[in-house]
PDB file of C-alpha atoms in Angstrom:
ATOM      1  CA  UNK A   1       0.320  -0.069  -0.118  1.00 38.00           C
ATOM      2  CA  UNK A   2       1.095   3.474  -1.025  1.00 40.00           C
ATOM      3  CA  UNK A   3       2.453   5.618   2.054  1.00 42.00           C
ATOM      4  CA  UNK A   4       1.604   9.144   2.179  1.00 43.00           C
ATOM      5  CA  UNK A   5       4.719  11.278   2.971  1.00 41.00           C
ATOM      6  CA  UNK A   6       2.926  14.365   4.586  1.00 46.00           C
ATOM      7  CA  UNK A   7       2.652  13.473   8.712  1.00 49.00           C
ATOM      8  CA  UNK A   8      -1.436  13.499   9.913  1.00 47.00           C
ATOM      9  CA  UNK A   9       0.156  16.197  12.884  1.00 48.00           C
ATOM     10  CA  UNK A  10       1.276  18.805  10.477  1.00 48.00           C
ATOM     11  CA  UNK A  11      -2.303  18.078   8.439  1.00 47.00           C
ATOM     12  CA  UNK A  12      -4.077  18.458  11.715  1.00 46.00           C
ATOM     13  CA  UNK A  13      -2.398  21.819  12.614  1.00 47.00           C
ATOM     14  CA  UNK A  14      -3.179  23.497   9.396  1.00 46.00           C
ATOM     15  CA  UNK A  15      -6.486  22.549   8.646  1.00 46.00           C
ATOM     16  CA  UNK A  16      -7.900  21.579  12.048  1.00 44.00           C
ATOM     17  CA  UNK A  17      -9.366  24.359  14.622  1.00 48.00           C
ATOM     18  CA  UNK A  18      -9.333  23.332  18.360  1.00 57.00           C
ATOM     19  CA  UNK A  19     -13.343  24.830  18.550  1.00 74.00           C
ATOM     20  CA  UNK A  20     -14.560  24.261  14.935  1.00 91.00           C
ATOM     21  CA  UNK A  21     -15.641  21.507  12.956  1.00 95.00           C
ATOM     22  CA  UNK A  22     -14.884  20.992   9.381  1.00 96.00           C
ATOM     23  CA  UNK A  23     -16.502  18.674   6.970  1.00 96.00           C
ATOM     24  CA  UNK A  24     -16.332  17.331   3.592  1.00 97.00           C
ATOM     25  CA  UNK A  25     -16.338  14.319   1.156  1.00 98.00           C
ATOM     26  CA  UNK A  26     -13.424  12.309  -0.020  1.00 98.00           C
ATOM     27  CA  UNK A  27     -13.819  10.344  -3.313  1.00 97.00           C
ATOM     28  CA  UNK A  28     -13.712   6.103  -2.733  1.00 97.00           C
ATOM     29  CA  UNK A  29     -14.242   3.526  -5.043  1.00 96.00           C
ATOM     30  CA  UNK A  30     -16.553   3.584  -8.081  1.00 95.00           C
ATOM     31  CA  UNK A  31     -17.062   7.332  -7.725  1.00 95.00           C
ATOM     32  CA  UNK A  32     -18.842   7.469  -4.553  1.00 96.00           C
ATOM     33  CA  UNK A  33     -18.505  10.005  -2.271  1.00 97.00           C
ATOM     34  CA  UNK A  34     -18.122   9.720   1.852  1.00 98.00           C
ATOM     35  CA  UNK A  35     -19.180  12.274   4.064  1.00 98.00           C
ATOM     36  CA  UNK A  36     -17.284  12.598   6.939  1.00 98.00           C
ATOM     37  CA  UNK A  37     -16.391  15.729   9.707  1.00 98.00           C
ATOM     38  CA  UNK A  38     -13.201  16.530  11.696  1.00 98.00           C
ATOM     39  CA  UNK A  39     -12.355  18.490  14.741  1.00 97.00           C
ATOM     40  CA  UNK A  40      -9.967  19.049  17.026  1.00 97.00           C
ATOM     41  CA  UNK A  41      -5.796  18.578  17.116  1.00 94.00           C
ATOM     42  CA  UNK A  42      -3.879  15.638  17.900  1.00 96.00           C
ATOM     43  CA  UNK A  43      -3.377  11.829  17.322  1.00 97.00           C
ATOM     44  CA  UNK A  44      -6.240  10.774  14.714  1.00 98.00           C
ATOM     45  CA  UNK A  45      -9.420   8.983  16.459  1.00 98.00           C
ATOM     46  CA  UNK A  46     -11.644   7.879  14.114  1.00 98.00           C
ATOM     47  CA  UNK A  47     -15.412   7.211  15.191  1.00 99.00           C
ATOM     48  CA  UNK A  48     -17.337   4.184  13.139  1.00 99.00           C
ATOM     49  CA  UNK A  49     -21.028   4.678  13.481  1.00 98.00           C
ATOM     50  CA  UNK A  50     -23.670   1.424  13.497  1.00 98.00           C
ATOM     51  CA  UNK A  51     -26.657   0.460  11.277  1.00 98.00           C
ATOM     52  CA  UNK A  52     -29.320   2.670  10.550  1.00 98.00           C
ATOM     53  CA  UNK A  53     -27.400   5.462  12.206  1.00 98.00           C
ATOM     54  CA  UNK A  54     -24.934   7.911  11.258  1.00 98.00           C
ATOM     55  CA  UNK A  55     -22.089  10.687  12.275  1.00 98.00           C
ATOM     56  CA  UNK A  56     -24.830  12.148  14.834  1.00 98.00           C
ATOM     57  CA  UNK A  57     -24.568   8.547  16.928  1.00 98.00           C
ATOM     58  CA  UNK A  58     -21.404  10.251  18.290  1.00 98.00           C
ATOM     59  CA  UNK A  59     -22.409  13.257  19.422  1.00 98.00           C
ATOM     60  CA  UNK A  60     -22.375  12.874  22.825  1.00 98.00           C
ATOM     61  CA  UNK A  61     -18.603  12.041  22.517  1.00 98.00           C
ATOM     62  CA  UNK A  62     -17.476  14.980  19.748  1.00 98.00           C
ATOM     63  CA  UNK A  63     -16.527  17.739  21.904  1.00 96.00           C
ATOM     64  CA  UNK A  64     -15.013  15.573  24.664  1.00 97.00           C
ATOM     65  CA  UNK A  65     -12.886  13.648  22.450  1.00 98.00           C
ATOM     66  CA  UNK A  66     -11.850  16.696  19.856  1.00 97.00           C
ATOM     67  CA  UNK A  67     -10.822  18.073  23.138  1.00 96.00           C
ATOM     68  CA  UNK A  68      -7.703  16.155  23.025  1.00 95.00           C
ATOM     69  CA  UNK A  69      -7.661  14.592  20.310  1.00 97.00           C
ATOM     70  CA  UNK A  70      -7.584  15.339  16.208  1.00 98.00           C
ATOM     71  CA  UNK A  71     -11.935  13.331  15.905  1.00 98.00           C
ATOM     72  CA  UNK A  72     -13.315  12.201  12.654  1.00 98.00           C
ATOM     73  CA  UNK A  73     -16.450  10.832  11.913  1.00 98.00           C
ATOM     74  CA  UNK A  74     -18.077   9.612   8.802  1.00 98.00           C
ATOM     75  CA  UNK A  75     -21.155   8.099   7.260  1.00 98.00           C
ATOM     76  CA  UNK A  76     -20.587   4.775   5.628  1.00 98.00           C
ATOM     77  CA  UNK A  77     -21.398   4.636   1.995  1.00 97.00           C
ATOM     78  CA  UNK A  78     -25.460   4.035   2.509  1.00 97.00           C
ATOM     79  CA  UNK A  79     -25.640   5.637   5.189  1.00 98.00           C
ATOM     80  CA  UNK A  80     -26.116   9.623   6.364  1.00 98.00           C
ATOM     81  CA  UNK A  81     -25.233  12.261   3.476  1.00 98.00           C
ATOM     82  CA  UNK A  82     -22.672   9.747   1.741  1.00 98.00           C
ATOM     83  CA  UNK A  83     -23.102   8.280  -1.327  1.00 97.00           C
ATOM     84  CA  UNK A  84     -25.919   4.922  -1.638  1.00 95.00           C
ATOM     85  CA  UNK A  85     -24.340   1.243  -2.477  1.00 95.00           C
ATOM     86  CA  UNK A  86     -25.825  -0.705  -4.864  1.00 94.00           C
ATOM     87  CA  UNK A  87     -26.189  -4.203  -6.063  1.00 95.00           C
ATOM     88  CA  UNK A  88     -23.660  -4.606  -8.089  1.00 94.00           C
ATOM     89  CA  UNK A  89     -20.796  -3.326  -7.160  1.00 96.00           C
ATOM     90  CA  UNK A  90     -18.188  -4.891  -4.714  1.00 96.00           C
ATOM     91  CA  UNK A  91     -16.664  -2.933  -1.958  1.00 97.00           C
ATOM     92  CA  UNK A  92     -15.706  -2.866   2.004  1.00 98.00           C
ATOM     93  CA  UNK A  93     -16.582  -0.401   4.545  1.00 98.00           C
ATOM     94  CA  UNK A  94     -13.116  -0.807   5.822  1.00 98.00           C
ATOM     95  CA  UNK A  95     -11.608   0.088   2.705  1.00 98.00           C
ATOM     96  CA  UNK A  96     -13.664   3.015   2.015  1.00 98.00           C
ATOM     97  CA  UNK A  97     -12.361   4.497   5.721  1.00 98.00           C
ATOM     98  CA  UNK A  98      -8.469   2.905   4.717  1.00 98.00           C
ATOM     99  CA  UNK A  99      -9.532   5.610   1.380  1.00 98.00           C
ATOM    100  CA  UNK A 100     -10.467   8.289   4.200  1.00 98.00           C
ATOM    101  CA  UNK A 101      -6.963   7.643   6.108  1.00 98.00           C
ATOM    102  CA  UNK A 102      -5.181   8.172   2.945  1.00 98.00           C
ATOM    103  CA  UNK A 103      -6.710  11.036   1.782  1.00 97.00           C
ATOM    104  CA  UNK A 104      -6.638  12.894   4.993  1.00 97.00           C
ATOM    105  CA  UNK A 105      -2.793  11.481   5.208  1.00 97.00           C
ATOM    106  CA  UNK A 106      -3.488   9.706   8.093  1.00 98.00           C
ATOM    107  CA  UNK A 107      -0.803   6.674   8.587  1.00 98.00           C
ATOM    108  CA  UNK A 108      -2.373   5.980  11.960  1.00 98.00           C
ATOM    109  CA  UNK A 109      -4.981   6.050  14.149  1.00 98.00           C
ATOM    110  CA  UNK A 110      -7.447   4.968  16.870  1.00 98.00           C
ATOM    111  CA  UNK A 111     -10.491   3.277  15.690  1.00 98.00           C
ATOM    112  CA  UNK A 112     -13.523   3.217  17.433  1.00 98.00           C
ATOM    113  CA  UNK A 113     -16.691   0.896  16.461  1.00 98.00           C
ATOM    114  CA  UNK A 114     -20.011   0.378  17.931  1.00 98.00           C
ATOM    115  CA  UNK A 115     -22.199  -2.688  16.329  1.00 98.00           C
ATOM    116  CA  UNK A 116     -21.439  -2.163  12.417  1.00 98.00           C
ATOM    117  CA  UNK A 117     -18.726   0.073  12.926  1.00 98.00           C
ATOM    118  CA  UNK A 118     -17.160  -2.037  15.444  1.00 98.00           C
ATOM    119  CA  UNK A 119     -17.152  -5.054  12.983  1.00 98.00           C
ATOM    120  CA  UNK A 120     -15.369  -2.473  10.711  1.00 98.00           C
ATOM    121  CA  UNK A 121     -13.177  -2.090  13.115  1.00 98.00           C
ATOM    122  CA  UNK A 122     -12.565  -5.856  13.460  1.00 98.00           C
ATOM    123  CA  UNK A 123     -11.927  -6.077   9.877  1.00 98.00           C
ATOM    124  CA  UNK A 124      -8.921  -3.350  10.353  1.00 98.00           C
ATOM    125  CA  UNK A 125      -7.793  -5.182  12.955  1.00 98.00           C
ATOM    126  CA  UNK A 126      -7.185  -8.388  11.036  1.00 97.00           C
ATOM    127  CA  UNK A 127      -6.510  -6.817   7.650  1.00 97.00           C
ATOM    128  CA  UNK A 128      -4.572  -3.702   8.295  1.00 98.00           C
ATOM    129  CA  UNK A 129      -3.356  -3.467  11.853  1.00 97.00           C
ATOM    130  CA  UNK A 130      -0.620  -1.738  10.967  1.00 97.00           C
ATOM    131  CA  UNK A 131      -2.778   1.308  10.234  1.00 98.00           C
ATOM    132  CA  UNK A 132      -4.012   1.072  14.188  1.00 98.00           C
ATOM    133  CA  UNK A 133      -2.731   3.022  17.111  1.00 98.00           C
ATOM    134  CA  UNK A 134      -5.353   1.428  19.122  1.00 98.00           C
ATOM    135  CA  UNK A 135      -8.627  -0.647  18.363  1.00 98.00           C
ATOM    136  CA  UNK A 136     -11.777  -0.047  20.423  1.00 98.00           C
ATOM    137  CA  UNK A 137     -14.574  -2.709  19.414  1.00 98.00           C
ATOM    138  CA  UNK A 138     -18.163  -1.943  20.967  1.00 98.00           C
ATOM    139  CA  UNK A 139     -21.211  -3.776  21.149  1.00 97.00           C
ATOM    140  CA  UNK A 140     -19.476  -5.818  18.210  1.00 97.00           C
ATOM    141  CA  UNK A 141     -16.485  -7.455  16.739  1.00 97.00           C
ATOM    142  CA  UNK A 142     -15.255  -9.449  13.880  1.00 98.00           C
ATOM    143  CA  UNK A 143     -18.391 -10.885  11.551  1.00 97.00           C
ATOM    144  CA  UNK A 144     -18.013 -14.952  11.128  1.00 96.00           C
ATOM    145  CA  UNK A 145     -19.966 -14.288   7.557  1.00 96.00           C
ATOM    146  CA  UNK A 146     -18.853 -15.039   4.420  1.00 96.00           C
ATOM    147  CA  UNK A 147     -16.611 -12.239   3.077  1.00 96.00           C
ATOM    148  CA  UNK A 148     -16.264 -10.476  -0.457  1.00 96.00           C
ATOM    149  CA  UNK A 149     -14.873 -13.549  -1.982  1.00 93.00           C
ATOM    150  CA  UNK A 150     -17.203 -15.468  -1.477  1.00 94.00           C
ATOM    151  CA  UNK A 151     -20.494 -14.834  -3.711  1.00 91.00           C
ATOM    152  CA  UNK A 152     -23.821 -14.971  -2.363  1.00 92.00           C
ATOM    153  CA  UNK A 153     -25.324 -18.830  -3.731  1.00 94.00           C
ATOM    154  CA  UNK A 154     -28.885 -19.393  -4.709  1.00 95.00           C
ATOM    155  CA  UNK A 155     -30.345 -20.679  -1.243  1.00 96.00           C
ATOM    156  CA  UNK A 156     -28.960 -17.167   0.125  1.00 95.00           C
ATOM    157  CA  UNK A 157     -30.529 -15.069  -2.590  1.00 96.00           C
ATOM    158  CA  UNK A 158     -34.086 -16.990  -2.361  1.00 97.00           C
ATOM    159  CA  UNK A 159     -33.721 -15.928   1.357  1.00 97.00           C
ATOM    160  CA  UNK A 160     -33.353 -12.238   0.807  1.00 97.00           C
ATOM    161  CA  UNK A 161     -36.273 -12.174  -1.366  1.00 97.00           C
ATOM    162  CA  UNK A 162     -38.388 -13.643   1.107  1.00 97.00           C
ATOM    163  CA  UNK A 163     -36.752 -10.782   3.585  1.00 97.00           C
ATOM    164  CA  UNK A 164     -37.226  -8.410   1.208  1.00 97.00           C
ATOM    165  CA  UNK A 165     -40.641  -8.883  -0.015  1.00 98.00           C
ATOM    166  CA  UNK A 166     -41.744  -9.329   3.826  1.00 97.00           C
ATOM    167  CA  UNK A 167     -40.442  -5.873   4.759  1.00 97.00           C
ATOM    168  CA  UNK A 168     -42.391  -4.179   1.617  1.00 97.00           C
ATOM    169  CA  UNK A 169     -45.245  -5.823   3.294  1.00 97.00           C
ATOM    170  CA  UNK A 170     -45.210  -4.285   6.555  1.00 97.00           C
ATOM    171  CA  UNK A 171     -43.981  -1.388   5.238  1.00 97.00           C
ATOM    172  CA  UNK A 172     -41.246   0.871   5.774  1.00 97.00           C
ATOM    173  CA  UNK A 173     -42.873   3.056   9.001  1.00 97.00           C
ATOM    174  CA  UNK A 174     -43.920  -0.144  10.611  1.00 98.00           C
ATOM    175  CA  UNK A 175     -40.321  -1.218  10.081  1.00 98.00           C
ATOM    176  CA  UNK A 176     -38.842   1.492  11.790  1.00 98.00           C
ATOM    177  CA  UNK A 177     -40.699   1.875  14.824  1.00 98.00           C
ATOM    178  CA  UNK A 178     -40.131  -2.065  15.396  1.00 97.00           C
ATOM    179  CA  UNK A 179     -36.539  -1.330  14.903  1.00 98.00           C
ATOM    180  CA  UNK A 180     -36.541   1.737  17.082  1.00 98.00           C
ATOM    181  CA  UNK A 181     -37.882  -0.512  20.120  1.00 97.00           C
ATOM    182  CA  UNK A 182     -35.885  -3.425  19.332  1.00 96.00           C
ATOM    183  CA  UNK A 183     -32.515  -0.720  20.257  1.00 97.00           C
ATOM    184  CA  UNK A 184     -34.375   1.039  22.670  1.00 97.00           C
ATOM    185  CA  UNK A 185     -35.611  -2.451  24.890  1.00 96.00           C
ATOM    186  CA  UNK A 186     -31.749  -3.463  25.424  1.00 94.00           C
ATOM    187  CA  UNK A 187     -31.083  -0.242  27.458  1.00 96.00           C
ATOM    188  CA  UNK A 188     -31.078   0.436  30.860  1.00 96.00           C
ATOM    189  CA  UNK A 189     -32.316   2.746  33.767  1.00 97.00           C
ATOM    190  CA  UNK A 190     -30.893   5.977  31.613  1.00 96.00           C
ATOM    191  CA  UNK A 191     -31.951   4.815  27.967  1.00 97.00           C
ATOM    192  CA  UNK A 192     -34.439   7.369  27.457  1.00 97.00           C
ATOM    193  CA  UNK A 193     -32.645   9.900  27.006  1.00 96.00           C
ATOM    194  CA  UNK A 194     -31.352   8.538  23.799  1.00 98.00           C
ATOM    195  CA  UNK A 195     -34.899   7.859  22.663  1.00 98.00           C
ATOM    196  CA  UNK A 196     -35.462  10.917  20.850  1.00 98.00           C
ATOM    197  CA  UNK A 197     -31.802  11.048  19.166  1.00 98.00           C
ATOM    198  CA  UNK A 198     -31.904   7.637  18.243  1.00 98.00           C
ATOM    199  CA  UNK A 199     -35.435   7.904  16.405  1.00 98.00           C
ATOM    200  CA  UNK A 200     -34.386  11.051  14.571  1.00 98.00           C
ATOM    201  CA  UNK A 201     -31.408   9.041  12.668  1.00 98.00           C
ATOM    202  CA  UNK A 202     -33.421   6.101  11.993  1.00 98.00           C
ATOM    203  CA  UNK A 203     -36.632   8.177  10.923  1.00 98.00           C
ATOM    204  CA  UNK A 204     -33.821   9.916   8.668  1.00 98.00           C
ATOM    205  CA  UNK A 205     -32.265   6.573   7.592  1.00 98.00           C
ATOM    206  CA  UNK A 206     -33.073   5.431   3.764  1.00 96.00           C
ATOM    207  CA  UNK A 207     -34.044   1.748   4.785  1.00 97.00           C
ATOM    208  CA  UNK A 208     -31.724   1.076   1.674  1.00 97.00           C
ATOM    209  CA  UNK A 209     -29.928  -2.049   2.922  1.00 97.00           C
ATOM    210  CA  UNK A 210     -32.753  -4.339   4.062  1.00 97.00           C
ATOM    211  CA  UNK A 211     -34.694  -3.339   1.241  1.00 97.00           C
ATOM    212  CA  UNK A 212     -31.991  -4.661  -1.253  1.00 97.00           C
ATOM    213  CA  UNK A 213     -29.529  -7.724  -1.862  1.00 96.00           C
ATOM    214  CA  UNK A 214     -25.984  -5.961  -0.089  1.00 96.00           C
ATOM    215  CA  UNK A 215     -22.846  -7.064  -1.468  1.00 96.00           C
ATOM    216  CA  UNK A 216     -20.392  -8.179   0.849  1.00 97.00           C
ATOM    217  CA  UNK A 217     -19.363  -4.970   2.899  1.00 98.00           C
ATOM    218  CA  UNK A 218     -17.489  -6.919   5.545  1.00 98.00           C
ATOM    219  CA  UNK A 219     -14.341  -9.381   5.269  1.00 98.00           C
ATOM    220  CA  UNK A 220     -15.827 -11.632   8.231  1.00 97.00           C
ATOM    221  CA  UNK A 221     -14.499 -15.018   8.251  1.00 97.00           C
ATOM    222  CA  UNK A 222     -11.493 -13.778   5.872  1.00 97.00           C
ATOM    223  CA  UNK A 223     -10.567 -11.734   8.884  1.00 97.00           C
ATOM    224  CA  UNK A 224     -11.399 -14.366  11.094  1.00 97.00           C
ATOM    225  CA  UNK A 225      -8.480 -16.581   8.797  1.00 96.00           C
ATOM    226  CA  UNK A 226      -5.837 -13.927   8.516  1.00 96.00           C
ATOM    227  CA  UNK A 227      -5.962 -13.265  12.539  1.00 95.00           C
ATOM    228  CA  UNK A 228      -5.662 -16.830  12.978  1.00 94.00           C
ATOM    229  CA  UNK A 229      -2.493 -17.189  10.355  1.00 94.00           C
ATOM    230  CA  UNK A 230      -0.832 -14.113  12.150  1.00 88.00           C
ATOM    231  CA  UNK A 231      -1.273 -15.843  15.498  1.00 86.00           C
ATOM    232  CA  UNK A 232      -1.302 -12.806  17.856  1.00 88.00           C
ATOM    233  CA  UNK A 233      -1.921  -9.330  17.075  1.00 92.00           C
ATOM    234  CA  UNK A 234      -0.358  -6.525  19.777  1.00 95.00           C
ATOM    235  CA  UNK A 235      -2.772  -3.605  18.662  1.00 97.00           C
ATOM    236  CA  UNK A 236      -4.090  -2.169  22.098  1.00 98.00           C
ATOM    237  CA  UNK A 237      -7.386  -3.383  21.872  1.00 98.00           C
ATOM    238  CA  UNK A 238     -10.517  -2.623  24.378  1.00 98.00           C
ATOM    239  CA  UNK A 239     -13.376  -4.664  24.208  1.00 98.00           C
ATOM    240  CA  UNK A 240     -16.905  -3.204  25.487  1.00 98.00           C
ATOM    241  CA  UNK A 241     -20.385  -4.261  25.919  1.00 97.00           C
ATOM    242  CA  UNK A 242     -23.562  -3.065  27.905  1.00 97.00           C
ATOM    243  CA  UNK A 243     -24.367  -5.789  30.907  1.00 96.00           C
ATOM    244  CA  UNK A 244     -27.896  -6.447  29.510  1.00 95.00           C
ATOM    245  CA  UNK A 245     -26.059  -7.793  26.479  1.00 92.00           C
ATOM    246  CA  UNK A 246     -24.132 -10.176  28.235  1.00 92.00           C
ATOM    247  CA  UNK A 247     -26.638 -11.515  31.130  1.00 89.00           C
ATOM    248  CA  UNK A 248     -27.502 -14.495  29.367  1.00 82.00           C
ATOM    249  CA  UNK A 249     -24.330 -15.194  27.175  1.00 85.00           C
ATOM    250  CA  UNK A 250     -21.450 -17.453  28.146  1.00 82.00           C
ATOM    251  CA  UNK A 251     -17.785 -17.155  27.530  1.00 86.00           C
ATOM    252  CA  UNK A 252     -15.676 -14.019  26.602  1.00 92.00           C
ATOM    253  CA  UNK A 253     -15.295 -12.147  23.259  1.00 95.00           C
ATOM    254  CA  UNK A 254     -13.595 -14.476  20.507  1.00 94.00           C
ATOM    255  CA  UNK A 255     -11.193 -12.360  19.261  1.00 96.00           C
ATOM    256  CA  UNK A 256      -9.540 -11.979  22.716  1.00 96.00           C
ATOM    257  CA  UNK A 257      -7.053 -15.714  22.621  1.00 95.00           C
ATOM    258  CA  UNK A 258      -5.529 -13.456  19.818  1.00 95.00           C
ATOM    259  CA  UNK A 259      -5.023  -9.846  21.194  1.00 96.00           C
ATOM    260  CA  UNK A 260      -1.697 -10.017  23.556  1.00 96.00           C
ATOM    261  CA  UNK A 261      -2.809  -6.491  24.581  1.00 96.00           C
ATOM    262  CA  UNK A 262      -6.340  -6.433  25.448  1.00 97.00           C
ATOM    263  CA  UNK A 263      -8.410  -5.188  27.968  1.00 97.00           C
ATOM    264  CA  UNK A 264     -12.506  -6.420  28.110  1.00 97.00           C
ATOM    265  CA  UNK A 265     -14.437  -3.711  30.280  1.00 97.00           C
ATOM    266  CA  UNK A 266     -18.704  -4.335  31.005  1.00 96.00           C
ATOM    267  CA  UNK A 267     -20.424  -1.019  31.564  1.00 97.00           C
ATOM    268  CA  UNK A 268     -23.550  -1.702  34.039  1.00 96.00           C
ATOM    269  CA  UNK A 269     -27.141  -0.851  33.802  1.00 97.00           C
ATOM    270  CA  UNK A 270     -26.886  -0.924  29.863  1.00 96.00           C
ATOM    271  CA  UNK A 271     -27.978  -1.969  26.263  1.00 96.00           C
ATOM    272  CA  UNK A 272     -26.104  -1.860  22.709  1.00 97.00           C
ATOM    273  CA  UNK A 273     -26.139   1.731  22.090  1.00 98.00           C
ATOM    274  CA  UNK A 274     -24.438   2.147  25.088  1.00 96.00           C
ATOM    275  CA  UNK A 275     -22.183   5.704  24.098  1.00 98.00           C
ATOM    276  CA  UNK A 276     -25.502   7.318  24.021  1.00 98.00           C
ATOM    277  CA  UNK A 277     -27.316   5.684  26.525  1.00 98.00           C
ATOM    278  CA  UNK A 278     -24.085   6.037  29.298  1.00 97.00           C
ATOM    279  CA  UNK A 279     -21.996   8.441  27.786  1.00 98.00           C
ATOM    280  CA  UNK A 280     -19.862   9.953  31.018  1.00 97.00           C
ATOM    281  CA  UNK A 281     -19.269   5.909  31.410  1.00 97.00           C
ATOM    282  CA  UNK A 282     -18.261   5.655  28.014  1.00 98.00           C
ATOM    283  CA  UNK A 283     -16.227   8.438  27.590  1.00 98.00           C
ATOM    284  CA  UNK A 284     -14.340   8.066  30.703  1.00 98.00           C
ATOM    285  CA  UNK A 285     -13.334   4.293  30.116  1.00 98.00           C
ATOM    286  CA  UNK A 286     -12.509   5.004  26.085  1.00 98.00           C
ATOM    287  CA  UNK A 287     -10.714   8.269  26.648  1.00 98.00           C
ATOM    288  CA  UNK A 288      -8.764   6.411  29.715  1.00 98.00           C
ATOM    289  CA  UNK A 289      -7.644   3.758  27.417  1.00 98.00           C
ATOM    290  CA  UNK A 290      -6.878   5.701  24.376  1.00 98.00           C
ATOM    291  CA  UNK A 291      -4.671   8.050  26.884  1.00 97.00           C
ATOM    292  CA  UNK A 292      -2.826   4.960  27.925  1.00 97.00           C
ATOM    293  CA  UNK A 293      -1.754   4.171  24.360  1.00 95.00           C
ATOM    294  CA  UNK A 294       0.707   7.064  24.195  1.00 79.00           C
TER     295      UNK A 294
END
């Protein structure tokens, strides 16, 4: 991979103001456009959002993180202000993130992903560890699903046809309400503070993904194979779960045996979208972890 020579420290000092959020688009493969925002200065921290959400899910972290770091958040292709996906062009979200990093002349960054964003962060941990200063996997990790080099078979095609037809019959509005309630229901005693901002993002979501046959957006099983081949990875890694999501689950995250510098933390009294539900605890935990990686 080509390395860009302008140091990220110099770039952040030239173009970033400590108290100003800048936004722009970067061109990714097949002419796609990726929307991103940046704020602050210092080591880069990249925030990766969850499915059906967008950059706004990181509002509770945005100011706090940018006070100490060069914070970047983006809308994945198919979400928010970025280009839509198509059913025919194969790409992966992690490769879009690498393109964004290259365009900003960022050699390495602290990567933080939640849910779908954690699938992407997990892909980077396996496929591009040399581009990471640290990895934080929140409510997710490397997917156990076919990667981009495994075509969709007839059985999977037929299943998706049935799922799409069922969603069309249900109606998008009802689907959004049920999805929103599912995310809310995993929460704890502080969940009501995220109800309105969560609903706003879901309301604005195009619902393109469940209505179409997506290409393989995650390396998944291919990432697992790469991680196993490497044996051990020493990237500082923080794995976080909400207490309500692990109550009835046995064992620890599957990534841990392959990581020599990993920490596993459970935040009490919260569920899946824990950065919005328990922002103070989340910010304190993650910033302390990133600080320790200096």
